[in-house]
PDB file of C-alpha atoms in Angstrom:
ATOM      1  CA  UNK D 267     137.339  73.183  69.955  1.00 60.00           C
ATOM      2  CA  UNK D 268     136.058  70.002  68.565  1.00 81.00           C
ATOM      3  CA  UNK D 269     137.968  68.547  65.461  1.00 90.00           C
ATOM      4  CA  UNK D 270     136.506  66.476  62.967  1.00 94.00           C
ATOM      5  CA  UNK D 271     140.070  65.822  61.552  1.00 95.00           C
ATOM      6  CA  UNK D 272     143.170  65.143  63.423  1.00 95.00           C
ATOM      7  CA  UNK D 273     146.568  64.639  62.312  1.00 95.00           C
ATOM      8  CA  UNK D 274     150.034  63.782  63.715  1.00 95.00           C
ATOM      9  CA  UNK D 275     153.152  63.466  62.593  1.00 94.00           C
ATOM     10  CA  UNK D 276     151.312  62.177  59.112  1.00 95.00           C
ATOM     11  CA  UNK D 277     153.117  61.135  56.179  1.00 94.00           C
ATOM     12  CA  UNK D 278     152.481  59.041  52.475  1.00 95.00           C
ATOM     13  CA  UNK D 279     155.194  57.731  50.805  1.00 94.00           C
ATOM     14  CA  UNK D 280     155.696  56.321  47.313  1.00 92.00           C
ATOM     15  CA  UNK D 281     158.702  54.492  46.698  1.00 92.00           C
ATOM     16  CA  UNK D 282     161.307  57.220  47.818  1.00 90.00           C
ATOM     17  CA  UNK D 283     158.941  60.503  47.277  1.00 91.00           C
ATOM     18  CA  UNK D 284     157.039  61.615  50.295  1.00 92.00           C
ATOM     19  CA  UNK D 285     153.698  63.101  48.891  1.00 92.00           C
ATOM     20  CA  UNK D 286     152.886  64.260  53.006  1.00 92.00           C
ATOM     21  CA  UNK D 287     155.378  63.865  55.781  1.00 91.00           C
ATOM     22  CA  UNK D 288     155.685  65.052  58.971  1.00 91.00           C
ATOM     23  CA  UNK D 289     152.192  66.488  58.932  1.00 93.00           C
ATOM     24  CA  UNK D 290     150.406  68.108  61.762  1.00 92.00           C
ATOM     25  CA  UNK D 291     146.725  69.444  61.353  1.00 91.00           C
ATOM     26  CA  UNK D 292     143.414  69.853  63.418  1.00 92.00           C
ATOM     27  CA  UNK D 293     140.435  70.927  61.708  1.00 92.00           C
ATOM     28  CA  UNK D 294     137.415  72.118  63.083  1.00 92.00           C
ATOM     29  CA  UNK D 295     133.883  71.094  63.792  1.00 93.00           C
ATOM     30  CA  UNK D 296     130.712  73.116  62.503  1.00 92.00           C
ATOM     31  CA  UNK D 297     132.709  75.344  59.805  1.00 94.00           C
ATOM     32  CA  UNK D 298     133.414  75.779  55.888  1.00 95.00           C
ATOM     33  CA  UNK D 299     137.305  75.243  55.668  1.00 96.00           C
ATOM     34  CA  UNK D 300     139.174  76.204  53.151  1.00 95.00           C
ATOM     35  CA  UNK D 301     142.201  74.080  52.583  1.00 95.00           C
ATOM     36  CA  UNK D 302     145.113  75.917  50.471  1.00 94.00           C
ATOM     37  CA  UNK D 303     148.575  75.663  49.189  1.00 91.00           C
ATOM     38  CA  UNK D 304     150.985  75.632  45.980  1.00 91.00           C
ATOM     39  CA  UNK D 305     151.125  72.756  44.161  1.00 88.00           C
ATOM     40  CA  UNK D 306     152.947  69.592  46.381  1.00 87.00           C
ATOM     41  CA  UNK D 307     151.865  70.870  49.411  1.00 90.00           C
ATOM     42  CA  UNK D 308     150.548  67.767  50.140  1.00 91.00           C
ATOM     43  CA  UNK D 309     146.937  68.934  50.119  1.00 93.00           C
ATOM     44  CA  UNK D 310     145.022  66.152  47.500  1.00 92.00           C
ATOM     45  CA  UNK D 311     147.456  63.393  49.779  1.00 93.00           C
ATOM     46  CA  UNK D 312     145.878  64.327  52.992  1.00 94.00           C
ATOM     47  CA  UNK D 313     142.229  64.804  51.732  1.00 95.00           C
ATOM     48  CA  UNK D 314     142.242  61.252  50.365  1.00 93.00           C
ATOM     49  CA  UNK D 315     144.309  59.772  53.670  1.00 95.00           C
ATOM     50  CA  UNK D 316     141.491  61.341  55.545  1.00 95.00           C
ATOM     51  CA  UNK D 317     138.638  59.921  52.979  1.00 92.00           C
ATOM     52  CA  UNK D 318     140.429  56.144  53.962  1.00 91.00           C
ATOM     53  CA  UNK D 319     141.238  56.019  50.504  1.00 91.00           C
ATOM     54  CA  UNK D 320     144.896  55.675  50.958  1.00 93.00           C
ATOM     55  CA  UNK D 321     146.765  54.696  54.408  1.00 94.00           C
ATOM     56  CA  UNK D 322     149.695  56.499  56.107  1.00 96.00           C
ATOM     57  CA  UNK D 323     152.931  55.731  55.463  1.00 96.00           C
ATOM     58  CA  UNK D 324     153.806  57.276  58.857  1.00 95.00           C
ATOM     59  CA  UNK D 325     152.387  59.050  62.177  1.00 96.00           C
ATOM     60  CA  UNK D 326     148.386  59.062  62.095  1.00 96.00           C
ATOM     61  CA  UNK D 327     145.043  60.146  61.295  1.00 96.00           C
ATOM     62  CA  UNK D 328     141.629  60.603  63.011  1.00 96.00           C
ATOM     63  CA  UNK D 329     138.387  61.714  61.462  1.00 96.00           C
ATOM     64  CA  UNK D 330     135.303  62.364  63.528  1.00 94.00           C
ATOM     65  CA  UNK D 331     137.069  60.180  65.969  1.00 90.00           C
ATOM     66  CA  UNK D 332     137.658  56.946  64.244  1.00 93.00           C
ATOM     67  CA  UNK D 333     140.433  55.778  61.852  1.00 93.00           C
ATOM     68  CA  UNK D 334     139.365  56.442  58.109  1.00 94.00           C
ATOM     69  CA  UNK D 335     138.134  53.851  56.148  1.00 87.00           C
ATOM     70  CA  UNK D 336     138.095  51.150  59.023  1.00 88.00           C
ATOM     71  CA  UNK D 337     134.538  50.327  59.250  1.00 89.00           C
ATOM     72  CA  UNK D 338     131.264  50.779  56.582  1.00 87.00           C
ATOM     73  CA  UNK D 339     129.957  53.109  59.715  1.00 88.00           C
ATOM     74  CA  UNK D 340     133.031  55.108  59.745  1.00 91.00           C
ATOM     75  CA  UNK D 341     133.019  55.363  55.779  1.00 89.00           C
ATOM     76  CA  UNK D 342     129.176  56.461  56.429  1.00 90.00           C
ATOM     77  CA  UNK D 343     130.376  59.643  58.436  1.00 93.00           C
ATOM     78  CA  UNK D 344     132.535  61.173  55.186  1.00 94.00           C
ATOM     79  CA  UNK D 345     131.349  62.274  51.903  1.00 93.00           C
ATOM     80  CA  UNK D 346     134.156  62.947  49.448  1.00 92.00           C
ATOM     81  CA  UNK D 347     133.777  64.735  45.999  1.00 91.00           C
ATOM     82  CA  UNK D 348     136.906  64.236  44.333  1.00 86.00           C
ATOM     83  CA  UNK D 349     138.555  66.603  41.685  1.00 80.00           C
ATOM     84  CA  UNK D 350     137.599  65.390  38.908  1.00 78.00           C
ATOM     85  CA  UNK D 351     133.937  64.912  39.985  1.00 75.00           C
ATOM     86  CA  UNK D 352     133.574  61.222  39.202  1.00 81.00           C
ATOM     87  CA  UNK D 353     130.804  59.947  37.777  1.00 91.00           C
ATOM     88  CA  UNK D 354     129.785  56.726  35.846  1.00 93.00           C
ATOM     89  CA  UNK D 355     129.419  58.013  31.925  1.00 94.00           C
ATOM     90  CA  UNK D 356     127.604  54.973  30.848  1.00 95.00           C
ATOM     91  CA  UNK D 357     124.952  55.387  33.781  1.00 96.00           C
ATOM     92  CA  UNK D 358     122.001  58.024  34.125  1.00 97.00           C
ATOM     93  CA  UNK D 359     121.545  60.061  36.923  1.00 97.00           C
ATOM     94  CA  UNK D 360     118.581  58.281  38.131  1.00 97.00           C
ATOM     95  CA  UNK D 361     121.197  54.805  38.141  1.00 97.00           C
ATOM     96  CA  UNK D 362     123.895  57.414  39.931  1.00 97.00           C
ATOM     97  CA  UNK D 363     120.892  57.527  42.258  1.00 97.00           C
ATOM     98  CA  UNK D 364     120.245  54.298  43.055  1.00 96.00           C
ATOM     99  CA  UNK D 365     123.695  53.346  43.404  1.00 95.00           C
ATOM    100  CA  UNK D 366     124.247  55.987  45.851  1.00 94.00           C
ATOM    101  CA  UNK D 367     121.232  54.255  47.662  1.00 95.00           C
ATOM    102  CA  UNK D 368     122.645  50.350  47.506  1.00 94.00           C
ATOM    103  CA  UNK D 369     126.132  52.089  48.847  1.00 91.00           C
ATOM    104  CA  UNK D 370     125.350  53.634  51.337  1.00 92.00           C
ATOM    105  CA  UNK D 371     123.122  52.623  54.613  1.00 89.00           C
ATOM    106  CA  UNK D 372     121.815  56.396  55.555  1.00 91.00           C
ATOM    107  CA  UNK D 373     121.205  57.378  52.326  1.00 95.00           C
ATOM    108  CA  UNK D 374     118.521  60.398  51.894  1.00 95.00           C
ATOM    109  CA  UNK D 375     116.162  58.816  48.250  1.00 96.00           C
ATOM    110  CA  UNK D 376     113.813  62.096  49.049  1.00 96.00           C
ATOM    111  CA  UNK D 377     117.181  64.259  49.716  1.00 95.00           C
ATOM    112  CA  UNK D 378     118.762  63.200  46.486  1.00 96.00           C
ATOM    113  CA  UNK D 379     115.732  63.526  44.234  1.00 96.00           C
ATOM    114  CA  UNK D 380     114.573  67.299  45.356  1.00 94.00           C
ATOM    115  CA  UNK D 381     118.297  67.908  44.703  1.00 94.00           C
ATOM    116  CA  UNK D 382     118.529  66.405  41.350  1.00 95.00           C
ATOM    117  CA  UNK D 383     115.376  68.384  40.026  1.00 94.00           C
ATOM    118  CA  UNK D 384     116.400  71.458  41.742  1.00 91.00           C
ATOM    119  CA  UNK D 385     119.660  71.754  39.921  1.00 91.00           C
ATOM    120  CA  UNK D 386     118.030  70.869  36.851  1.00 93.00           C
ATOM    121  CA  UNK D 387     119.490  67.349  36.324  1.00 95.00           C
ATOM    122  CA  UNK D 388     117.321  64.849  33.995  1.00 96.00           C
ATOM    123  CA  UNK D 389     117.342  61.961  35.826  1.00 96.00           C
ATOM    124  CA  UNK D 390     117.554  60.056  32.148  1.00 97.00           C
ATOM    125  CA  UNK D 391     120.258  61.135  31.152  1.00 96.00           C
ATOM    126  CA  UNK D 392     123.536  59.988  31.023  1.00 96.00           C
ATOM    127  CA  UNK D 393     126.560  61.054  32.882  1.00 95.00           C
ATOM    128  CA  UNK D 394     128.685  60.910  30.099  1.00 94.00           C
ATOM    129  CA  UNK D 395     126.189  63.232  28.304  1.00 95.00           C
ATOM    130  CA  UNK D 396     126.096  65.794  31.031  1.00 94.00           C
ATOM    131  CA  UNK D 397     128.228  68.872  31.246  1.00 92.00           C
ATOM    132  CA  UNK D 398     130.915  69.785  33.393  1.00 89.00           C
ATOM    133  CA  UNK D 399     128.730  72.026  35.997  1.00 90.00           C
ATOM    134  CA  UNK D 400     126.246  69.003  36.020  1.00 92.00           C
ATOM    135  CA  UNK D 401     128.234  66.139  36.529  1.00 92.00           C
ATOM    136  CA  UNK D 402     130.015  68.420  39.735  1.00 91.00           C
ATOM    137  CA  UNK D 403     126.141  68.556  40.987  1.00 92.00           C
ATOM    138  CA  UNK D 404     125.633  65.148  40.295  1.00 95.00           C
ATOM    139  CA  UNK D 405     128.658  64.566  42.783  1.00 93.00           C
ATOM    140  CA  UNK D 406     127.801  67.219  44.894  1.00 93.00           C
ATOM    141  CA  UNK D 407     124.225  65.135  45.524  1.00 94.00           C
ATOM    142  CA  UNK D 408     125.579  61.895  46.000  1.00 94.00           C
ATOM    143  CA  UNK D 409     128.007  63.211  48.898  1.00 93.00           C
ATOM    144  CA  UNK D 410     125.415  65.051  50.476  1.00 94.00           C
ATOM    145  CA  UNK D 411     122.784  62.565  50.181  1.00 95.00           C
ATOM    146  CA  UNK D 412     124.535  60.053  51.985  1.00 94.00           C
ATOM    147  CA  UNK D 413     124.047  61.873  55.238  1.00 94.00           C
ATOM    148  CA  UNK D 414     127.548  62.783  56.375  1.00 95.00           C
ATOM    149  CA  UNK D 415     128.602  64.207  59.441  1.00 95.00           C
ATOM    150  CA  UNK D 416     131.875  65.970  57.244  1.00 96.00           C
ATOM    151  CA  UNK D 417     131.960  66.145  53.227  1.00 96.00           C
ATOM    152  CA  UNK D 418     135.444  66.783  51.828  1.00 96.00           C
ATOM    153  CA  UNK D 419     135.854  68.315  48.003  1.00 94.00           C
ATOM    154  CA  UNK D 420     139.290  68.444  46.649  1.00 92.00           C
ATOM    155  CA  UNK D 421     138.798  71.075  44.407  1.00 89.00           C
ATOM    156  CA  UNK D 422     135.639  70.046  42.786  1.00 86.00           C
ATOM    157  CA  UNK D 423     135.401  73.162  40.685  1.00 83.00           C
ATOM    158  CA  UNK D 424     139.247  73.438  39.218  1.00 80.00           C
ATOM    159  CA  UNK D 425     137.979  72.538  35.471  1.00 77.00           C
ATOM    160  CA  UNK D 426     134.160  74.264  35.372  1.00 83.00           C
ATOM    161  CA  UNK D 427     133.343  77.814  34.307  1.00 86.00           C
ATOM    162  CA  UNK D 428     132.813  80.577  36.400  1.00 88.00           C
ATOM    163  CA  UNK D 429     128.741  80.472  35.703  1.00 89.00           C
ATOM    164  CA  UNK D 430     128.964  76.716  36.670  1.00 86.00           C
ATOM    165  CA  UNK D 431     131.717  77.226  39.714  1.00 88.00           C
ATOM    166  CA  UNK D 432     129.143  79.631  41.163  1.00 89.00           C
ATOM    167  CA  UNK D 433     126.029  77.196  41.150  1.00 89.00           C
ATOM    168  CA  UNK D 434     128.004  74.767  42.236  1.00 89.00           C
ATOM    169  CA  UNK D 435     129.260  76.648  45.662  1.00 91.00           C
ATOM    170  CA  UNK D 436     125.579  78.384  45.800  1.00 90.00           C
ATOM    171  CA  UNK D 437     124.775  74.504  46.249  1.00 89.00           C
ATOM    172  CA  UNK D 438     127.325  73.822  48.683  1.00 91.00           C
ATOM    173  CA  UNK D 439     126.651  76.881  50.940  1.00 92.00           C
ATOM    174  CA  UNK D 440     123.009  75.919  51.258  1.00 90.00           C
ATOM    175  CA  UNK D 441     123.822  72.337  51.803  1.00 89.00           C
ATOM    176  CA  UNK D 442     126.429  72.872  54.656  1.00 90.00           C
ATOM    177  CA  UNK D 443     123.474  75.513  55.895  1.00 90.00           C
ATOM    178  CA  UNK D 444     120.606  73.107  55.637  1.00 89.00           C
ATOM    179  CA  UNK D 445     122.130  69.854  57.001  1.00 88.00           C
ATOM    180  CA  UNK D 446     124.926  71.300  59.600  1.00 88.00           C
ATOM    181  CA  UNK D 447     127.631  70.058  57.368  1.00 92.00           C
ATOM    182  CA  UNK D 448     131.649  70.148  58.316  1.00 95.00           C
ATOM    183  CA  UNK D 449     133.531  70.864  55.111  1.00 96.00           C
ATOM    184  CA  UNK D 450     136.666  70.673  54.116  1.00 96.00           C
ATOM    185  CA  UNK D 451     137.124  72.327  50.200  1.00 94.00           C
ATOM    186  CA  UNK D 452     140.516  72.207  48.715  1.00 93.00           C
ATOM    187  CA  UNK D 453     141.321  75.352  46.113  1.00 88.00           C
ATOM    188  CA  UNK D 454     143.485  77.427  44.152  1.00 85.00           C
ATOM    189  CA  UNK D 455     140.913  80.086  43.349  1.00 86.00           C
ATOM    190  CA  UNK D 456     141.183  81.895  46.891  1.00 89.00           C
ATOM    191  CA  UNK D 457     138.223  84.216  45.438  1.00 86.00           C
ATOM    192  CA  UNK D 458     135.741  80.979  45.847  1.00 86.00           C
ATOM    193  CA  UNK D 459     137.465  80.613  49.419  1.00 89.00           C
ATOM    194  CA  UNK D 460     136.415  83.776  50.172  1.00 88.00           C
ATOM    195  CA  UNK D 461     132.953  83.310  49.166  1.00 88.00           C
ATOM    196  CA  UNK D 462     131.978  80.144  51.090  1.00 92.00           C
ATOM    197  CA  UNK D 463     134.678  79.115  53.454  1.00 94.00           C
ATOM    198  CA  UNK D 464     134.735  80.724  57.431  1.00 94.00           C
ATOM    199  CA  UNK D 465     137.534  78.882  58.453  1.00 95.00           C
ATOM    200  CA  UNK D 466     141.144  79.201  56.828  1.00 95.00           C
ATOM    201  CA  UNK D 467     144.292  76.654  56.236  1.00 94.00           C
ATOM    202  CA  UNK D 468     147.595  77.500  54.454  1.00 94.00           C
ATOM    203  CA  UNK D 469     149.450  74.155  53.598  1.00 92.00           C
ATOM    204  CA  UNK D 470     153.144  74.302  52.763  1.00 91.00           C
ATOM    205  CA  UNK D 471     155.151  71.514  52.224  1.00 88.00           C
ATOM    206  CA  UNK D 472     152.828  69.414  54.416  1.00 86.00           C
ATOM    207  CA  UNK D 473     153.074  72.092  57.589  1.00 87.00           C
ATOM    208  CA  UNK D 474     150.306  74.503  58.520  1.00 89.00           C
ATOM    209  CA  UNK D 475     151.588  78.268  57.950  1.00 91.00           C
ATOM    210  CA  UNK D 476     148.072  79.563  59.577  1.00 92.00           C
ATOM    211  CA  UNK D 477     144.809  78.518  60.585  1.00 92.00           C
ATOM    212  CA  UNK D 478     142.318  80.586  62.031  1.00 93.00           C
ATOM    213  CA  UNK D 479     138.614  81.834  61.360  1.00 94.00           C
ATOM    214  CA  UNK D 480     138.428  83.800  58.178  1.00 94.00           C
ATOM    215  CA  UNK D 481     137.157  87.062  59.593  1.00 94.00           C
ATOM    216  CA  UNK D 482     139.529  86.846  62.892  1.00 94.00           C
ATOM    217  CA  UNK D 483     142.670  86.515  60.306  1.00 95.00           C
ATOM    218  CA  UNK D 484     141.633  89.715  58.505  1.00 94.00           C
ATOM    219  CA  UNK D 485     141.151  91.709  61.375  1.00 93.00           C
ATOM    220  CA  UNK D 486     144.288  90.636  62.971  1.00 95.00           C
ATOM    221  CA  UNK D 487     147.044  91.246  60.004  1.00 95.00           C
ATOM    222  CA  UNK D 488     148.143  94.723  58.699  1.00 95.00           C
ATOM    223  CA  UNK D 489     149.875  96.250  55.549  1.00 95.00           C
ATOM    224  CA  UNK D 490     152.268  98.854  57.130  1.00 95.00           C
ATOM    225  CA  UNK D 491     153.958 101.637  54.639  1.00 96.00           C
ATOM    226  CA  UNK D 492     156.350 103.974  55.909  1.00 95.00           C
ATOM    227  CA  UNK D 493     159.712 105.020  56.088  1.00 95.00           C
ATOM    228  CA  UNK D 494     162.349 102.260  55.868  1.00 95.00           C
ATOM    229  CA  UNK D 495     162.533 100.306  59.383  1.00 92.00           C
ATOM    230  CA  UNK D 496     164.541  97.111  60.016  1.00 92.00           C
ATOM    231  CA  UNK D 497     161.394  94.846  60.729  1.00 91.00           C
ATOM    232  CA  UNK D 498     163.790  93.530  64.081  1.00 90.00           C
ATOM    233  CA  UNK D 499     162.771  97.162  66.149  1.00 91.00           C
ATOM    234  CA  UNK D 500     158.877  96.780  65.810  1.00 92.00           C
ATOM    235  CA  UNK D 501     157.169  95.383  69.082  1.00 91.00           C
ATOM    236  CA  UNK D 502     156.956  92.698  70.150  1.00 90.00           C
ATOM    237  CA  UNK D 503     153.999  91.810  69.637  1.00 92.00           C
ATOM    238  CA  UNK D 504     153.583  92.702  65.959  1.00 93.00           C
ATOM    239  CA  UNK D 505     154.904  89.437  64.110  1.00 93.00           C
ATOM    240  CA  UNK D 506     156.250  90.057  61.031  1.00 93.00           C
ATOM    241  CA  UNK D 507     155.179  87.729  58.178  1.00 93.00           C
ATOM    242  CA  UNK D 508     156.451  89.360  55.207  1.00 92.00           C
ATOM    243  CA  UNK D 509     158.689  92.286  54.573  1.00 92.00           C
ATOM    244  CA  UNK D 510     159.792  94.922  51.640  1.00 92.00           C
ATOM    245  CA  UNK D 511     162.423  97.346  51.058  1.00 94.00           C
ATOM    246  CA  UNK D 512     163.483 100.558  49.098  1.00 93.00           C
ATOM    247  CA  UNK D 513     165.699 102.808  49.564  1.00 92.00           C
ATOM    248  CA  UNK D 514     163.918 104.871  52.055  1.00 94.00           C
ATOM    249  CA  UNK D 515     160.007 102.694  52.480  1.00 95.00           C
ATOM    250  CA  UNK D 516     159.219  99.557  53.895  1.00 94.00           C
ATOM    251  CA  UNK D 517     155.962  97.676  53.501  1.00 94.00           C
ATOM    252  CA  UNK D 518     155.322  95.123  56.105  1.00 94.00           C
ATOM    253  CA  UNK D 519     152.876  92.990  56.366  1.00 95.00           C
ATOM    254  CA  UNK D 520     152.269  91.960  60.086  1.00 94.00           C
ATOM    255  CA  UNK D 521     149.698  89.900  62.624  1.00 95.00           C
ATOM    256  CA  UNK D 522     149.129  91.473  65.776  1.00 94.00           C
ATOM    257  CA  UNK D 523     146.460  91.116  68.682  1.00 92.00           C
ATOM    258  CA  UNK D 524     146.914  95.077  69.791  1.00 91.00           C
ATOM    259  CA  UNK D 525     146.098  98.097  68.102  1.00 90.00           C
ATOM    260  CA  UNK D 526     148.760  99.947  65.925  1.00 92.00           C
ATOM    261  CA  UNK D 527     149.480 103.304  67.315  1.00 89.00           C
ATOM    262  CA  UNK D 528     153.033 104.327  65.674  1.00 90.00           C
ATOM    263  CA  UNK D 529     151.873 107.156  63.641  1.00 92.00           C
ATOM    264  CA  UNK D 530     154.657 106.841  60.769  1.00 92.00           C
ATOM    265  CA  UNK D 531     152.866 103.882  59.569  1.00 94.00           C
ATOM    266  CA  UNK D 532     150.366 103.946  57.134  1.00 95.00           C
ATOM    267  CA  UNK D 533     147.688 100.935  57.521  1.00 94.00           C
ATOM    268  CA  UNK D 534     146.145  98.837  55.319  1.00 91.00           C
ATOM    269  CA  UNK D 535     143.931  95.496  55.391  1.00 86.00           C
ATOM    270  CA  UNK D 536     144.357  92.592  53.188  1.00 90.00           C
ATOM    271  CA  UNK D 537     142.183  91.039  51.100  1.00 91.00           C
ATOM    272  CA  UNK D 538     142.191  86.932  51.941  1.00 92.00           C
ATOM    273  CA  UNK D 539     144.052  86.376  48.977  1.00 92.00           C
ATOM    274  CA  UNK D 540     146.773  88.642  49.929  1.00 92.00           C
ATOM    275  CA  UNK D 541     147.668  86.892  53.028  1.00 94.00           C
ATOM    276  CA  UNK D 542     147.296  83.527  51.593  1.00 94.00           C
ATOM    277  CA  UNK D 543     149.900  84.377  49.202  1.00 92.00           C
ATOM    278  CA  UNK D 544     152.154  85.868  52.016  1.00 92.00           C
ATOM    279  CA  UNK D 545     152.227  82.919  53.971  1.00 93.00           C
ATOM    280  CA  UNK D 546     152.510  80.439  50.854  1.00 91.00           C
ATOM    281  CA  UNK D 547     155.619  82.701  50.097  1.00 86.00           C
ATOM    282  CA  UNK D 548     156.807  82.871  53.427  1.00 77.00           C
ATOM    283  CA  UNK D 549     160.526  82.058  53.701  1.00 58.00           C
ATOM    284  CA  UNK D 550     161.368  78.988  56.104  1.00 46.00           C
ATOM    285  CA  UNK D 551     163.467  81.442  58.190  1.00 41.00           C
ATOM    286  CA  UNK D 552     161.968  84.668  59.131  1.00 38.00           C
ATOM    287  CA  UNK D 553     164.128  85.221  62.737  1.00 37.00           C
ATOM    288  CA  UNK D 554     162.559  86.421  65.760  1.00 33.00           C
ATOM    289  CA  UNK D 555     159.360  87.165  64.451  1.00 37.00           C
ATOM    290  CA  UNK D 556     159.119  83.476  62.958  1.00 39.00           C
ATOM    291  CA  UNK D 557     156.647  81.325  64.769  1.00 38.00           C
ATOM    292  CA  UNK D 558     155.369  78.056  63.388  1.00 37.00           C
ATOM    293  CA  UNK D 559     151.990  78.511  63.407  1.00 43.00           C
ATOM    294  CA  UNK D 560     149.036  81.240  64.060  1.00 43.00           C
ATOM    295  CA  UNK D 561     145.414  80.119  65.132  1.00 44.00           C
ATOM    296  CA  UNK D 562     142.729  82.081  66.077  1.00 41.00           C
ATOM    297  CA  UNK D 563     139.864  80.835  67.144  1.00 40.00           C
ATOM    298  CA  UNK D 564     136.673  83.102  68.957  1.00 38.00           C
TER     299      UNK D 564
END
């Protein structure tokens, strides 16, 4: 597997609060990854470490196989739309335009402007006049039009409507599509995962608590009902990730490689969101079953 991001050991520190430490990440070439995790996970830190907009504190940090930031050919390989979706107010979006175009060496003039009208944008008008949805487009274009080889979005559509969320990953999907994109989009709203991302991260407290292909994670975890079992007799190889009780049922949810045969379970599947928010809940210390990390890759 090729990575376009590579971290070891990474940590950022300010003054005596580590924002990311100990940090320990690959992320793969030639997909839509969805980056997630509860709030100080460390996921807006590593996005902008990665972007060479901040430097480590500790351990270190490849992207596309350079250090970020070091040289205007490495910054030309990244595209990063941050969370706020910033834009100039005081400029229009034909002056976004040309800006974008004095920036950056391999910037796309014909790429931008099909964009710009295609989304509706009037190139005379103002950023600070433009709505929400628009001035995410407006970023959108000016990452993609520089020609990178990954574009990173820390959750570019946190603040917009659900109309104007929609357009806005419509745009994305057909831009990763069109030009072969890596992405790397950072969210709380695991239903927009869902819909554009085919690669999976789960970020907590700066440590990856899975990683795998989006539709090789679904088939490979289970909700088991039945009669109450302590989770310690199951096989093997059925890795228990999170586990409830009553008095006589247990519901387990589990990852396993091999079919499910015991016949006193009932079996469900998860939606995406449901195992995100099992392994963001995940106790530290889950005994035998506890492993640090699952990838699955085809």
């Amino acid at each position: 597997m090729t990575a376009v991001l590579q971290a070891r050991g990474l940590g950022k520190r300010y003054g005596r609060r580590w924002a990311l430490s100990e940090c320990t990440l690959d992320i793969p070439a030639g997909h839509v990854v969805g980056l997630v995790g509860p709030n100080g996970a460390g996921k807006t830190t590593l996005l902008n470490l990665a972007g060479g907009l901040l430097q480590p504190t500790s351990g270190s940090i490849e992207v596309l196989g350079g250090r970020p930031g070091a040289s205007p050919a490495q910054l030309g390989k990244v595209g990063f739309v941050a969370q706020d979706t910033p834009t100039y107010a005081a400029l229009s979006v034909a002056e976004h335009l040309r800006l974008g175009a004095r920036l950056n060496p391999g910037w796309d003039a014909a790429l931008a402007e099909e964009r710009i009208e295609r989304v509706g944008l009037d190139p005379s008008r103002r950023a600070g006049k433009l709505s929400g949805g628009q001035r995410a487009q407006l970023a959108l274009t000016l990452g993609i039009a520089k020609r990178p080889e990954l574009l990173i979005l820390d959750e570019p559509v946190a603040a917009l409507d659900p109309l104007a969320r929609r357009e806005f990953l419509q745009g994305l999907m057909e831009a990763a599509a069109e030009h072969e994109l890596s992405v790397v989009l950072s969210s709380h709203l695991v239903a927009d995962l869902e819909r554009v991302c085919d690669y999976l991260i789960v970020l907590v407290d700066s440590r990856v608590q899975v990683a795998g292909e989006v539709e090789e994670l679904l088939a490979t975890h289970y909700l088991l009902t039945g009669p109450r079992r302590d989770p310690a007799t199951l096989p093997a190889d059925q890795h228990v990730i999170s586990a409830s009780h009553t008095d006589r049922q247990s519901t387990l949810l589990i990852r396993t490689d091999t079919p499910i045969h015991d016949p006193a379970w009932t079996i469900g599947q998860l939606s995406l969101e449901d195992l995100v928010l099992a392994y963001m809940s995940r106790p530290a210390d889950t005994g035998r079953n506890d492993r640090p990390v699952l990838e699955v890759h085809r």
